[in-house]
Every structure is written in structure tokens, then in C-alpha cells.
mmCIF file of N, CA, C and O in Angstrom:
data_model
loop_
_atom_site.group_PDB
_atom_site.id
_atom_site.type_symbol
_atom_site.label_atom_id
_atom_site.label_comp_id
_atom_site.label_asym_id
_atom_site.label_seq_id
_atom_site.Cartn_x
_atom_site.Cartn_y
_atom_site.Cartn_z
ATOM 1 N N MET A 51 -11.276 -3.055 36.046
ATOM 2 C CA MET A 51 -12.178 -3.038 34.921
ATOM 3 C C MET A 51 -11.900 -1.806 34.074
ATOM 4 O O MET A 51 -11.646 -0.732 34.587
ATOM 5 N N ASN A 52 -11.997 -1.924 32.795
ATOM 6 C CA ASN A 52 -11.725 -0.844 31.868
ATOM 7 C C ASN A 52 -12.914 0.106 31.833
ATOM 8 O O ASN A 52 -14.050 -0.295 31.686
ATOM 9 N N CYS A 53 -12.698 1.382 31.970
ATOM 10 C CA CYS A 53 -13.778 2.377 32.016
ATOM 11 C C CYS A 53 -14.476 2.516 30.670
ATOM 12 O O CYS A 53 -15.624 2.932 30.603
ATOM 13 N N GLU A 54 -13.771 2.227 29.605
ATOM 14 C CA GLU A 54 -14.383 2.321 28.290
ATOM 15 C C GLU A 54 -15.472 1.259 28.102
ATOM 16 O O GLU A 54 -16.418 1.439 27.365
ATOM 17 N N ALA A 55 -15.358 0.132 28.800
ATOM 18 C CA ALA A 55 -16.326 -0.943 28.674
ATOM 19 C C ALA A 55 -17.580 -0.682 29.497
ATOM 20 O O ALA A 55 -18.611 -1.283 29.244
ATOM 21 N N CYS A 56 -17.517 0.199 30.493
ATOM 22 C CA CYS A 56 -18.669 0.463 31.368
ATOM 23 C C CYS A 56 -19.890 0.960 30.612
ATOM 24 O O CYS A 56 -20.979 0.441 30.839
ATOM 25 N N PRO A 57 -19.806 1.957 29.742
ATOM 26 C CA PRO A 57 -20.996 2.397 29.017
ATOM 27 C C PRO A 57 -21.543 1.289 28.102
ATOM 28 O O PRO A 57 -22.749 1.183 27.907
ATOM 29 N N GLN A 58 -20.680 0.474 27.580
ATOM 30 C CA GLN A 58 -21.123 -0.615 26.724
ATOM 31 C C GLN A 58 -21.899 -1.652 27.518
ATOM 32 O O GLN A 58 -22.830 -2.259 26.997
ATOM 33 N N GLU A 59 -21.501 -1.830 28.777
ATOM 34 C CA GLU A 59 -22.197 -2.785 29.636
ATOM 35 C C GLU A 59 -23.657 -2.385 29.810
ATOM 36 O O GLU A 59 -24.557 -3.230 29.738
ATOM 37 N N ASP A 60 -23.906 -1.115 30.020
ATOM 38 C CA ASP A 60 -25.278 -0.633 30.184
ATOM 39 C C ASP A 60 -26.079 -0.815 28.892
ATOM 40 O O ASP A 60 -27.248 -1.211 28.921
ATOM 41 N N ARG A 61 -25.418 -0.550 27.780
ATOM 42 C CA ARG A 61 -26.092 -0.729 26.492
ATOM 43 C C ARG A 61 -26.417 -2.197 26.249
ATOM 44 O O ARG A 61 -27.496 -2.533 25.758
ATOM 45 N N ILE A 62 -25.494 -3.068 26.587
ATOM 46 C CA ILE A 62 -25.716 -4.505 26.406
ATOM 47 C C ILE A 62 -26.864 -4.971 27.283
ATOM 48 O O ILE A 62 -27.750 -5.718 26.839
ATOM 49 N N LYS A 63 -26.889 -4.496 28.521
ATOM 50 C CA LYS A 63 -27.968 -4.871 29.439
ATOM 51 C C LYS A 63 -29.315 -4.380 28.902
ATOM 52 O O LYS A 63 -30.320 -5.092 28.935
ATOM 53 N N ALA A 64 -29.352 -3.152 28.375
ATOM 54 C CA ALA A 64 -30.583 -2.595 27.819
ATOM 55 C C ALA A 64 -31.026 -3.409 26.601
ATOM 56 O O ALA A 64 -32.218 -3.696 26.432
ATOM 57 N N LEU A 65 -30.066 -3.807 25.769
ATOM 58 C CA LEU A 65 -30.399 -4.618 24.602
ATOM 59 C C LEU A 65 -30.928 -5.993 24.995
ATOM 60 O O LEU A 65 -31.847 -6.524 24.368
ATOM 61 N N GLU A 66 -30.362 -6.584 26.035
ATOM 62 C CA GLU A 66 -30.840 -7.882 26.517
ATOM 63 C C GLU A 66 -32.259 -7.771 27.056
ATOM 64 O O GLU A 66 -33.107 -8.635 26.785
ATOM 65 N N GLU A 67 -32.542 -6.688 27.789
ATOM 66 C CA GLU A 67 -33.902 -6.472 28.293
ATOM 67 C C GLU A 67 -34.880 -6.251 27.129
ATOM 68 O O GLU A 67 -35.999 -6.776 27.125
ATOM 69 N N ASP A 68 -34.428 -5.498 26.140
ATOM 70 C CA ASP A 68 -35.246 -5.265 24.958
ATOM 71 C C ASP A 68 -35.517 -6.579 24.224
ATOM 72 O O ASP A 68 -36.631 -6.820 23.744
ATOM 73 N N SER A 69 -34.503 -7.414 24.160
ATOM 74 C CA SER A 69 -34.664 -8.720 23.518
ATOM 75 C C SER A 69 -35.679 -9.573 24.274
ATOM 76 O O SER A 69 -36.500 -10.257 23.651
ATOM 77 N N GLN A 70 -35.654 -9.534 25.580
ATOM 78 C CA GLN A 70 -36.627 -10.283 26.386
ATOM 79 C C GLN A 70 -38.045 -9.786 26.120
ATOM 80 O O GLN A 70 -38.977 -10.579 25.961
ATOM 81 N N ARG A 71 -38.203 -8.463 26.077
ATOM 82 C CA ARG A 71 -39.526 -7.901 25.781
ATOM 83 C C ARG A 71 -39.988 -8.303 24.383
ATOM 84 O O ARG A 71 -41.156 -8.633 24.171
ATOM 85 N N ASN A 72 -39.082 -8.271 23.422
ATOM 86 C CA ASN A 72 -39.434 -8.659 22.056
ATOM 87 C C ASN A 72 -39.848 -10.129 21.981
ATOM 88 O O ASN A 72 -40.789 -10.478 21.267
ATOM 89 N N GLN A 73 -39.148 -10.994 22.709
ATOM 90 C CA GLN A 73 -39.515 -12.412 22.724
ATOM 91 C C GLN A 73 -40.912 -12.602 23.288
ATOM 92 O O GLN A 73 -41.721 -13.360 22.742
ATOM 93 N N LYS A 74 -41.210 -11.883 24.357
ATOM 94 C CA LYS A 74 -42.538 -11.979 24.957
ATOM 95 C C LYS A 74 -43.609 -11.480 23.982
ATOM 96 O O LYS A 74 -44.653 -12.108 23.815
ATOM 97 N N THR A 75 -43.325 -10.376 23.321
ATOM 98 C CA THR A 75 -44.261 -9.810 22.354
ATOM 99 C C THR A 75 -44.485 -10.770 21.189
ATOM 100 O O THR A 75 -45.623 -10.980 20.740
ATOM 101 N N HIS A 76 -43.403 -11.387 20.706
ATOM 102 C CA HIS A 76 -43.532 -12.355 19.611
ATOM 103 C C HIS A 76 -44.378 -13.546 20.036
ATOM 104 O O HIS A 76 -45.206 -14.034 19.253
ATOM 105 N N LYS A 77 -44.202 -14.021 21.246
ATOM 106 C CA LYS A 77 -45.005 -15.141 21.732
ATOM 107 C C LYS A 77 -46.482 -14.756 21.756
ATOM 108 O O LYS A 77 -47.355 -15.550 21.393
ATOM 109 N N GLU A 78 -46.775 -13.526 22.197
ATOM 110 C CA GLU A 78 -48.161 -13.059 22.217
ATOM 111 C C GLU A 78 -48.743 -12.999 20.804
ATOM 112 O O GLU A 78 -49.879 -13.427 20.577
ATOM 113 N N PHE A 79 -47.957 -12.461 19.857
ATOM 114 C CA PHE A 79 -48.426 -12.399 18.472
ATOM 115 C C PHE A 79 -48.720 -13.783 17.925
ATOM 116 O O PHE A 79 -49.756 -14.012 17.305
ATOM 117 N N PHE A 80 -47.794 -14.716 18.140
ATOM 118 C CA PHE A 80 -47.997 -16.059 17.610
ATOM 119 C C PHE A 80 -49.181 -16.756 18.256
ATOM 120 O O PHE A 80 -49.915 -17.485 17.592
ATOM 121 N N SER A 81 -49.387 -16.515 19.548
ATOM 122 C CA SER A 81 -50.558 -17.130 20.183
ATOM 123 C C SER A 81 -51.847 -16.517 19.643
ATOM 124 O O SER A 81 -52.845 -17.217 19.449
ATOM 125 N N ARG A 82 -51.828 -15.228 19.348
ATOM 126 C CA ARG A 82 -53.001 -14.591 18.742
ATOM 127 C C ARG A 82 -53.248 -15.132 17.344
ATOM 128 O O ARG A 82 -54.390 -15.384 16.952
ATOM 129 N N PHE A 83 -52.176 -15.291 16.563
ATOM 130 C CA PHE A 83 -52.332 -15.860 15.216
ATOM 131 C C PHE A 83 -52.894 -17.272 15.280
ATOM 132 O O PHE A 83 -53.735 -17.647 14.467
ATOM 133 N N GLU A 84 -52.443 -18.045 16.225
ATOM 134 C CA GLU A 84 -52.948 -19.411 16.375
ATOM 135 C C GLU A 84 -54.434 -19.393 16.724
ATOM 136 O O GLU A 84 -55.222 -20.164 16.177
ATOM 137 N N ALA A 85 -54.810 -18.490 17.632
ATOM 138 C CA ALA A 85 -56.225 -18.373 18.001
ATOM 139 C C ALA A 85 -57.061 -17.943 16.791
ATOM 140 O O ALA A 85 -58.167 -18.453 16.570
ATOM 141 N N LEU A 86 -56.527 -17.026 15.985
ATOM 142 C CA LEU A 86 -57.246 -16.594 14.784
ATOM 143 C C LEU A 86 -57.380 -17.732 13.778
ATOM 144 O O LEU A 86 -58.420 -17.861 13.125
ATOM 145 N N ASN A 87 -56.353 -18.552 13.652
ATOM 146 C CA ASN A 87 -56.432 -19.699 12.742
ATOM 147 C C ASN A 87 -57.496 -20.681 13.201
ATOM 148 O O ASN A 87 -58.250 -21.215 12.378
ATOM 149 N N LEU A 88 -57.566 -20.926 14.497
ATOM 150 C CA LEU A 88 -58.595 -21.827 15.016
ATOM 151 C C LEU A 88 -59.986 -21.250 14.789
ATOM 152 O O LEU A 88 -60.915 -21.958 14.410
ATOM 153 N N GLU A 89 -60.106 -19.963 15.010
ATOM 154 C CA GLU A 89 -61.395 -19.300 14.798
ATOM 155 C C GLU A 89 -61.787 -19.339 13.329
ATOM 156 O O GLU A 89 -62.946 -19.585 12.985
ATOM 157 N N ALA A 90 -60.817 -19.125 12.443
ATOM 158 C CA ALA A 90 -61.093 -19.162 11.007
ATOM 159 C C ALA A 90 -61.529 -20.563 10.578
ATOM 160 O O ALA A 90 -62.411 -20.704 9.731
ATOM 161 N N ALA A 91 -60.935 -21.584 11.162
ATOM 162 C CA ALA A 91 -61.333 -22.955 10.831
ATOM 163 C C ALA A 91 -62.787 -23.195 11.257
ATOM 164 O O ALA A 91 -63.558 -23.815 10.523
ATOM 165 N N GLY A 92 -63.153 -22.688 12.424
ATOM 166 C CA GLY A 92 -64.542 -22.817 12.885
ATOM 167 C C GLY A 92 -65.506 -22.067 11.985
ATOM 168 O O GLY A 92 -66.587 -22.563 11.655
ATOM 169 N N ILE A 93 -65.108 -20.887 11.560
ATOM 170 C CA ILE A 93 -65.948 -20.092 10.664
ATOM 171 C C ILE A 93 -66.092 -20.794 9.321
ATOM 172 O O ILE A 93 -67.183 -20.821 8.732
ATOM 173 N N GLN A 94 -65.010 -21.390 8.826
ATOM 174 C CA GLN A 94 -65.075 -22.118 7.557
ATOM 175 C C GLN A 94 -66.039 -23.290 7.651
ATOM 176 O O GLN A 94 -66.824 -23.533 6.732
ATOM 177 N N LYS A 95 -66.017 -23.993 8.788
ATOM 178 C CA LYS A 95 -66.934 -25.118 8.984
ATOM 179 C C LYS A 95 -68.382 -24.623 9.011
ATOM 180 O O LYS A 95 -69.266 -25.222 8.394
ATOM 181 N N ASP A 96 -68.618 -23.525 9.724
ATOM 182 C CA ASP A 96 -69.961 -22.949 9.768
ATOM 183 C C ASP A 96 -70.418 -22.523 8.371
ATOM 184 O O ASP A 96 -71.577 -22.726 7.996
ATOM 185 N N PHE A 97 -69.510 -21.933 7.601
ATOM 186 C CA PHE A 97 -69.828 -21.503 6.242
ATOM 187 C C PHE A 97 -70.217 -22.693 5.371
ATOM 188 O O PHE A 97 -71.186 -22.611 4.600
ATOM 189 N N GLN A 98 -69.483 -23.792 5.496
ATOM 190 C CA GLN A 98 -69.812 -24.992 4.722
ATOM 191 C C GLN A 98 -71.194 -25.522 5.112
ATOM 192 O O GLN A 98 -71.967 -25.941 4.241
ATOM 193 N N ASN A 99 -71.502 -25.505 6.405
ATOM 194 C CA ASN A 99 -72.828 -25.954 6.861
ATOM 195 C C ASN A 99 -73.930 -25.055 6.309
ATOM 196 O O ASN A 99 -74.995 -25.539 5.895
ATOM 197 N N ILE A 100 -73.678 -23.756 6.291
ATOM 198 C CA ILE A 100 -74.669 -22.815 5.759
ATOM 199 C C ILE A 100 -74.896 -23.077 4.273
ATOM 200 O O ILE A 100 -76.039 -23.081 3.803
ATOM 201 N N LEU A 101 -73.818 -23.303 3.528
ATOM 202 C CA LEU A 101 -73.968 -23.599 2.099
ATOM 203 C C LEU A 101 -74.747 -24.885 1.869
ATOM 204 O O LEU A 101 -75.575 -24.960 0.958
ATOM 205 N N LEU A 102 -74.504 -25.890 2.697
ATOM 206 C CA LEU A 102 -75.216 -27.151 2.572
ATOM 207 C C LEU A 102 -76.715 -26.958 2.806
ATOM 208 O O LEU A 102 -77.551 -27.416 2.020
ATOM 209 N N VAL A 103 -77.057 -26.250 3.867
ATOM 210 C CA VAL A 103 -78.467 -25.993 4.177
ATOM 211 C C VAL A 103 -79.094 -25.127 3.098
ATOM 212 O O VAL A 103 -80.240 -25.356 2.692
ATOM 213 N N LEU A 104 -78.357 -24.154 2.608
ATOM 214 C CA LEU A 104 -78.868 -23.276 1.554
ATOM 215 C C LEU A 104 -79.182 -24.075 0.288
ATOM 216 O O LEU A 104 -80.220 -23.835 -0.357
ATOM 217 N N ASN A 105 -78.335 -25.015 -0.066
ATOM 218 C CA ASN A 105 -78.609 -25.852 -1.244
ATOM 219 C C ASN A 105 -79.848 -26.713 -1.039
ATOM 220 O O ASN A 105 -80.642 -26.903 -1.969
ATOM 221 N N GLU A 106 -80.032 -27.232 0.178
ATOM 222 C CA GLU A 106 -81.231 -28.021 0.474
ATOM 223 C C GLU A 106 -82.481 -27.157 0.365
ATOM 224 O O GLU A 106 -83.494 -27.577 -0.210
ATOM 225 N N VAL A 107 -82.425 -25.948 0.919
ATOM 226 C CA VAL A 107 -83.568 -25.039 0.859
ATOM 227 C C VAL A 107 -83.859 -24.665 -0.594
ATOM 228 O O VAL A 107 -85.024 -24.608 -1.012
ATOM 229 N N LYS A 108 -82.818 -24.435 -1.359
ATOM 230 C CA LYS A 108 -82.990 -24.089 -2.772
ATOM 231 C C LYS A 108 -83.699 -25.217 -3.528
ATOM 232 O O LYS A 108 -84.604 -24.962 -4.322
ATOM 233 N N ALA A 109 -83.300 -26.449 -3.250
ATOM 234 C CA ALA A 109 -83.941 -27.595 -3.909
ATOM 235 C C ALA A 109 -85.404 -27.706 -3.489
ATOM 236 O O ALA A 109 -86.285 -27.975 -4.328
ATOM 237 N N ASP A 110 -85.689 -27.487 -2.205
ATOM 238 C CA ASP A 110 -87.072 -27.559 -1.728
ATOM 239 C C ASP A 110 -87.932 -26.465 -2.359
ATOM 240 O O ASP A 110 -89.087 -26.708 -2.745
ATOM 241 N N VAL A 111 -87.397 -25.263 -2.471
ATOM 242 C CA VAL A 111 -88.144 -24.155 -3.067
ATOM 243 C C VAL A 111 -88.423 -24.451 -4.542
ATOM 244 O O VAL A 111 -89.534 -24.206 -5.029
ATOM 245 N N LYS A 112 -87.436 -24.986 -5.238
ATOM 246 C CA LYS A 112 -87.642 -25.325 -6.648
ATOM 247 C C LYS A 112 -88.732 -26.384 -6.791
ATOM 248 O O LYS A 112 -89.593 -26.281 -7.667
ATOM 249 N N GLU A 113 -88.721 -27.379 -5.900
ATOM 250 C CA GLU A 113 -89.745 -28.432 -5.945
ATOM 251 C C GLU A 113 -91.132 -27.852 -5.688
ATOM 252 O O GLU A 113 -92.091 -28.169 -6.391
ATOM 253 N N LEU A 114 -91.240 -26.988 -4.689
ATOM 254 C CA LEU A 114 -92.532 -26.375 -4.380
ATOM 255 C C LEU A 114 -92.992 -25.451 -5.497
ATOM 256 O O LEU A 114 -94.192 -25.349 -5.778
ATOM 257 N N LYS A 115 -92.054 -24.791 -6.133
ATOM 258 C CA LYS A 115 -92.390 -23.885 -7.218
ATOM 259 C C LYS A 115 -92.873 -24.659 -8.443
ATOM 260 O O LYS A 115 -93.751 -24.193 -9.171
ATOM 261 N N ASP A 116 -92.320 -25.827 -8.660
ATOM 262 C CA ASP A 116 -92.702 -26.623 -9.832
ATOM 263 C C ASP A 116 -94.037 -27.346 -9.650
ATOM 264 O O ASP A 116 -94.687 -27.675 -10.628
ATOM 265 N N LYS A 117 -94.458 -27.601 -8.414
ATOM 266 C CA LYS A 117 -95.704 -28.338 -8.179
ATOM 267 C C LYS A 117 -96.921 -27.645 -8.791
ATOM 268 O O LYS A 117 -97.681 -28.294 -9.516
ATOM 269 N N PRO A 118 -97.163 -26.368 -8.544
ATOM 270 C CA PRO A 118 -98.336 -25.726 -9.152
ATOM 271 C C PRO A 118 -98.273 -25.745 -10.675
ATOM 272 O O PRO A 118 -99.301 -25.876 -11.336
ATOM 273 N N ALA A 119 -97.107 -25.626 -11.241
ATOM 274 C CA ALA A 119 -96.978 -25.640 -12.697
ATOM 275 C C ALA A 119 -97.400 -27.004 -13.247
ATOM 276 O O ALA A 119 -98.086 -27.080 -14.263
ATOM 277 N N ARG A 120 -96.996 -28.066 -12.567
ATOM 278 C CA ARG A 120 -97.394 -29.404 -13.016
ATOM 279 C C ARG A 120 -98.900 -29.592 -12.888
ATOM 280 O O ARG A 120 -99.543 -30.199 -13.741
ATOM 281 N N ARG A 121 -99.477 -29.080 -11.824
ATOM 282 C CA ARG A 121 -100.927 -29.178 -11.643
ATOM 283 C C ARG A 121 -101.650 -28.416 -12.747
ATOM 284 O O ARG A 121 -102.643 -28.892 -13.310
ATOM 285 N N TRP A 122 -101.179 -27.223 -13.050
ATOM 286 C CA TRP A 122 -101.797 -26.414 -14.083
ATOM 287 C C TRP A 122 -101.706 -27.114 -15.436
ATOM 288 O O TRP A 122 -102.662 -27.107 -16.217
ATOM 289 N N GLU A 123 -100.562 -27.702 -15.719
ATOM 290 C CA GLU A 123 -100.397 -28.430 -16.978
ATOM 291 C C GLU A 123 -101.385 -29.594 -17.068
ATOM 292 O O GLU A 123 -101.972 -29.844 -18.125
ATOM 293 N N SER A 124 -101.587 -30.293 -15.977
ATOM 294 C CA SER A 124 -102.530 -31.419 -16.000
ATOM 295 C C SER A 124 -103.963 -30.922 -16.192
ATOM 296 O O SER A 124 -104.758 -31.553 -16.890
ATOM 297 N N VAL A 125 -104.308 -29.786 -15.585
ATOM 298 C CA VAL A 125 -105.646 -29.212 -15.774
ATOM 299 C C VAL A 125 -105.829 -28.800 -17.228
ATOM 300 O O VAL A 125 -106.879 -29.083 -17.844
ATOM 301 N N VAL A 126 -104.850 -28.149 -17.805
ATOM 302 C CA VAL A 126 -104.935 -27.720 -19.211
ATOM 303 C C VAL A 126 -105.052 -28.942 -20.115
ATOM 304 O O VAL A 126 -105.867 -28.953 -21.058
ATOM 305 N N ASN A 127 -104.282 -29.984 -19.851
ATOM 306 C CA ASN A 127 -104.373 -31.206 -20.656
ATOM 307 C C ASN A 127 -105.761 -31.830 -20.567
ATOM 308 O O ASN A 127 -106.322 -32.277 -21.574
ATOM 309 N N LEU A 128 -106.318 -31.853 -19.366
ATOM 310 C CA LEU A 128 -107.649 -32.427 -19.176
ATOM 311 C C LEU A 128 -108.702 -31.626 -19.944
ATOM 312 O O LEU A 128 -109.569 -32.204 -20.621
ATOM 313 N N VAL A 129 -108.627 -30.299 -19.861
ATOM 314 C CA VAL A 129 -109.576 -29.441 -20.571
ATOM 315 C C VAL A 129 -109.434 -29.632 -22.078
ATOM 316 O O VAL A 129 -110.437 -29.738 -22.807
ATOM 317 N N LEU A 130 -108.206 -29.706 -22.578
ATOM 318 C CA LEU A 130 -108.002 -29.917 -24.014
ATOM 319 C C LEU A 130 -108.531 -31.275 -24.466
ATOM 320 O O LEU A 130 -109.143 -31.384 -25.547
ATOM 321 N N GLN A 131 -108.327 -32.290 -23.656
ATOM 322 C CA GLN A 131 -108.837 -33.619 -24.000
ATOM 323 C C GLN A 131 -110.361 -33.603 -24.100
ATOM 324 O O GLN A 131 -110.949 -34.159 -25.037
ATOM 325 N N TRP A 132 -111.021 -32.956 -23.130
ATOM 326 C CA TRP A 132 -112.482 -32.889 -23.161
ATOM 327 C C TRP A 132 -112.963 -32.036 -24.333
ATOM 328 O O TRP A 132 -113.995 -32.333 -24.943
ATOM 329 N N ALA A 133 -112.225 -30.989 -24.664
ATOM 330 C CA ALA A 133 -112.612 -30.143 -25.798
ATOM 331 C C ALA A 133 -112.514 -30.930 -27.100
ATOM 332 O O ALA A 133 -113.423 -30.882 -27.946
ATOM 333 N N VAL A 134 -111.436 -31.669 -27.265
ATOM 334 C CA VAL A 134 -111.278 -32.491 -28.473
ATOM 335 C C VAL A 134 -112.363 -33.562 -28.503
ATOM 336 O O VAL A 134 -112.979 -33.822 -29.553
ATOM 337 N N LEU A 135 -112.623 -34.190 -27.384
ATOM 338 C CA LEU A 135 -113.664 -35.218 -27.306
ATOM 339 C C LEU A 135 -115.031 -34.614 -27.639
ATOM 340 O O LEU A 135 -115.831 -35.215 -28.364
ATOM 341 N N GLY A 136 -115.291 -33.424 -27.144
ATOM 342 C CA GLY A 136 -116.558 -32.734 -27.436
ATOM 343 C C GLY A 136 -116.674 -32.396 -28.905
ATOM 344 O O GLY A 136 -117.750 -32.529 -29.511
ATOM 345 N N LEU A 137 -115.586 -31.920 -29.505
ATOM 346 C CA LEU A 137 -115.602 -31.603 -30.931
ATOM 347 C C LEU A 137 -115.848 -32.868 -31.767
ATOM 348 O O LEU A 137 -116.610 -32.847 -32.757
ATOM 349 N N LEU A 138 -115.198 -33.956 -31.388
ATOM 350 C CA LEU A 138 -115.400 -35.212 -32.114
ATOM 351 C C LEU A 138 -116.834 -35.712 -31.953
ATOM 352 O O LEU A 138 -117.462 -36.157 -32.930
ATOM 353 N N ALA A 139 -117.373 -35.592 -30.757
ATOM 354 C CA ALA A 139 -118.758 -36.014 -30.525
ATOM 355 C C ALA A 139 -119.712 -35.128 -31.326
ATOM 356 O O ALA A 139 -120.686 -35.630 -31.923
ATOM 357 N N ALA A 140 -119.461 -33.813 -31.324
ATOM 358 C CA ALA A 140 -120.331 -32.907 -32.080
ATOM 359 C C ALA A 140 -120.225 -33.200 -33.575
ATOM 360 O O ALA A 140 -121.243 -33.154 -34.295
ATOM 361 N N ALA A 141 -119.057 -33.506 -34.033
ATOM 362 C CA ALA A 141 -118.873 -33.816 -35.446
ATOM 363 C C ALA A 141 -119.633 -35.089 -35.808
ATOM 364 O O ALA A 141 -120.213 -35.190 -36.891
ATOM 365 N N MET A 142 -119.648 -36.062 -34.900
ATOM 366 C CA MET A 142 -120.346 -37.322 -35.166
ATOM 367 C C MET A 142 -121.867 -37.105 -35.135
ATOM 368 O O MET A 142 -122.585 -37.691 -35.924
ATOM 369 N N ILE A 143 -122.309 -36.270 -34.215
ATOM 370 C CA ILE A 143 -123.749 -36.052 -34.082
ATOM 371 C C ILE A 143 -124.280 -35.233 -35.258
ATOM 372 O O ILE A 143 -125.335 -35.546 -35.800
ATOM 373 N N PHE A 144 -123.601 -34.213 -35.669
ATOM 374 C CA PHE A 144 -124.091 -33.315 -36.708
ATOM 375 C C PHE A 144 -123.714 -33.783 -38.105
ATOM 376 O O PHE A 144 -123.988 -33.096 -39.070
ATOM 377 N N ARG A 145 -123.270 -34.906 -38.284
ATOM 378 C CA ARG A 145 -122.921 -35.433 -39.588
ATOM 379 C C ARG A 145 -124.081 -35.936 -40.323
ATOM 380 O O ARG A 145 -125.079 -36.288 -40.290
#
């Protein structure tokens, strides 16, 4: 065996071991990325559900908020109708 090749053999062996470690590390990274992608998909689904519920709650709050306003408008209309009716009756009586 050539003595000049001996130091290269050790370097080649070290590089092969380094390559094995790098392959293992890359597999770990990719498995972590895959797990993060799955987790992100779950979070996205949860976010969509939250937005859906939030829109429903918003619609319910708007409906509840509008109810008293409609009641007040009907009370004001009723009072105005009676006031006009009273004025017309008074005008007829005092004529």
C-alpha cells in the first residue's frame, strides 16, 4: 500500500462519518418541518372555526343591539300618532 494514500484514507473515513451524521441531521430537520406543517394546518383549521363563530356572534350582537332601537321607534310612532289624533280631536272640539 502506498504511504501517501494512508492519510487520505483517514480523511475519507472522517468525511464519510460526517456525511452519515449530516444525513441523520437532515432527516431530523425534515421530520420537524413536516410536524410543523401538520401543526400549522391544525392551527389554520382552528382559526377558520374561530372566525366562523366570531361572525355568528357579531350577527347576534347586531340583532340584539337593533331590537331596543326598533322598540323605541315603535313607541315614538305610537306617541306621535296619539298626539296628532289628540290635536285633531281638539281642533274639532274647539271649532
